[in-house]
Short mmCIF file of C-alpha atoms in Angstrom, two decimals:
data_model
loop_
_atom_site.label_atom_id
_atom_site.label_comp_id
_atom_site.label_asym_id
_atom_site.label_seq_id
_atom_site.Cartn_x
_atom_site.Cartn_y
_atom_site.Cartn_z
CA UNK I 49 9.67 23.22 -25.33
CA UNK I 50 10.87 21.12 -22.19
CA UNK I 51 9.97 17.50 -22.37
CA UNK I 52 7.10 16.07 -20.63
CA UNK I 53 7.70 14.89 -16.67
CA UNK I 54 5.86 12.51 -15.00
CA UNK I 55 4.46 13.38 -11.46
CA UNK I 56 6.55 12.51 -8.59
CA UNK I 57 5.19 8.62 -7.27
CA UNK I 58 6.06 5.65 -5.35
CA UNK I 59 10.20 5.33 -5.37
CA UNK I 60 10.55 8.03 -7.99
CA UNK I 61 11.92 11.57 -7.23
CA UNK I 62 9.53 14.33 -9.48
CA UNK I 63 10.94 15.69 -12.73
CA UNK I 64 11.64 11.72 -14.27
CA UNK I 65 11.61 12.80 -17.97
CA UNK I 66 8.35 10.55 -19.77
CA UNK I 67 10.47 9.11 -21.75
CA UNK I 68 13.20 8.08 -19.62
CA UNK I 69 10.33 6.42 -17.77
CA UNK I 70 9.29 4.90 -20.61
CA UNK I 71 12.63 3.72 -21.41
CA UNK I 72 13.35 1.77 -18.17
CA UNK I 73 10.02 0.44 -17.55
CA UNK I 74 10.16 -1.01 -21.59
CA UNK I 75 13.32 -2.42 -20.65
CA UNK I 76 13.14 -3.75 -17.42
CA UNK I 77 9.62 -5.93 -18.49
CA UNK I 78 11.93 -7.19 -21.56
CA UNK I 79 14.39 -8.33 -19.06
CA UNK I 80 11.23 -9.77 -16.91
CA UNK I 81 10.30 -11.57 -19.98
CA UNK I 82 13.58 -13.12 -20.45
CA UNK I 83 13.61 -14.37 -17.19
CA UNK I 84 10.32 -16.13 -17.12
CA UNK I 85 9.54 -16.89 -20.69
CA UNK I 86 6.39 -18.22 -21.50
CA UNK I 87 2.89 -16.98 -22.00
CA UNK I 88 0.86 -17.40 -18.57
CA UNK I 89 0.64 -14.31 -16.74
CA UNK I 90 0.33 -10.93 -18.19
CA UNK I 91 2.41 -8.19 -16.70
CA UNK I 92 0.97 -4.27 -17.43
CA UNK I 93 2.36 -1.28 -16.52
CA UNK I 94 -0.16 1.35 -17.76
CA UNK I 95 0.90 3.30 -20.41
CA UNK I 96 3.87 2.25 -21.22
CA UNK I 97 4.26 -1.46 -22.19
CA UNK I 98 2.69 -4.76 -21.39
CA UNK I 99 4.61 -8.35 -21.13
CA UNK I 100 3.34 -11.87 -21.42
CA UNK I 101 5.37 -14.22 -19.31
CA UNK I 102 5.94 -17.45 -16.86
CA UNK I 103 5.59 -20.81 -18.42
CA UNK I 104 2.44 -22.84 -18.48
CA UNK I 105 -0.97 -22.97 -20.36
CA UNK I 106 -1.19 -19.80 -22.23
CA UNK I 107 -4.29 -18.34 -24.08
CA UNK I 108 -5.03 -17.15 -27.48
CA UNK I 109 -7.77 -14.16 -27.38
CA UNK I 110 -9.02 -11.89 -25.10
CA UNK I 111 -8.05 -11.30 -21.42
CA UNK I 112 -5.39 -13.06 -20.23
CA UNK I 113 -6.75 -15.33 -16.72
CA UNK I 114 -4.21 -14.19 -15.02
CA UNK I 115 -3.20 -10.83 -15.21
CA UNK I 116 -0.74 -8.36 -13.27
CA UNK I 117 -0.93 -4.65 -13.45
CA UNK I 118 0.62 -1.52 -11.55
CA UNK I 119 1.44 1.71 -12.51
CA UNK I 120 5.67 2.75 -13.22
CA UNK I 121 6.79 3.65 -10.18
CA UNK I 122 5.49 0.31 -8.55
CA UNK I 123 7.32 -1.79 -11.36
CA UNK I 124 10.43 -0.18 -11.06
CA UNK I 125 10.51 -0.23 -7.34
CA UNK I 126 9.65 -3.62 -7.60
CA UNK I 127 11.76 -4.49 -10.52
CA UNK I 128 14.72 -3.06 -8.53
CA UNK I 129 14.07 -4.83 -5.10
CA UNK I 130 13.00 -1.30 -3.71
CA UNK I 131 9.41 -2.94 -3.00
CA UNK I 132 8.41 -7.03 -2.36
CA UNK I 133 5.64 -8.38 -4.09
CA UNK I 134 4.19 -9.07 -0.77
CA UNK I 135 4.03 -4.85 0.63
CA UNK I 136 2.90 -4.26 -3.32
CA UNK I 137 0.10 -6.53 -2.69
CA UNK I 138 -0.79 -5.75 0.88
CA UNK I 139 -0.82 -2.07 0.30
CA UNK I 140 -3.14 -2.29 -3.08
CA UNK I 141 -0.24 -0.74 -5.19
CA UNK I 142 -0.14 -4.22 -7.22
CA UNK I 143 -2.94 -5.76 -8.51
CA UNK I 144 -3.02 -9.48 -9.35
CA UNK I 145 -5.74 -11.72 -10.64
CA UNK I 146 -5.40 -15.44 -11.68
CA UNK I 147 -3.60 -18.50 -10.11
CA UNK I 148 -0.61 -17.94 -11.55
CA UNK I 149 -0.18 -14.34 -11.43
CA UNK I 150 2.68 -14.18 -8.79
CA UNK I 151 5.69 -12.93 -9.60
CA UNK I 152 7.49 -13.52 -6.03
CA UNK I 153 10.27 -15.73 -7.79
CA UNK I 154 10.72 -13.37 -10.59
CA UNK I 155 11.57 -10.53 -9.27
CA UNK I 156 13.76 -8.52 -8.82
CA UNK I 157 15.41 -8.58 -12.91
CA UNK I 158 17.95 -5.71 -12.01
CA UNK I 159 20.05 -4.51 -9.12
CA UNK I 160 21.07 -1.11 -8.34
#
């Protein structure tokens, strides 16, 4: 049975193996998370893994105030200084709620 492929999106060429996906966007968030430690802002890429990061006050249940989300192929482009947070934001691909929830000086955590 031939492993499950996400559709082609954003930066990504079709045929990425799920799990490969999977793989880098896990590990690129941990490396995110590393960078900015802290609780703040929560970064989500939808379905693969969710990061809390960026010091300042944090929060203990519920919804995070400030919250970023986008879906894999956003992240990575992003993560990997294919996209600025400013065209993700502009162009809808990013969404970002809360003061805080900027993560201009953050990124990007890898080069290529």
């Amino acid at each position: 049975m031939p492993a499950a492929t996400s559709p082609p999106a954003g930066g990504l060429s079709g045929g990425v193996p799920r799990s490969t996906l999977a793989t880098a966007v896990r590990y690129s968030l941990q490396l995110l998370a590393e960078r900015a430690t802290g609780n703040t802002v929560e970064v989500r890429v939808p379905p693969f893994a969710a990061v809390q990061c960026i010091e300042g006050p944090g929060h203990t249940r519920g919804t995070p105030p400030n919250v970023v989300e986008m879906d894999a192929a956003t992240w990575l482009s992003l993560a990997t200084g294919n996209l600025t947070w400013e065209l993700g934001i502009e162009t809808g691909r990013i969404h970002a709620s809360g003061q805080r929830a900027d993560l201009r000086g953050y990124v990007p955590v890898v080069g290529l």
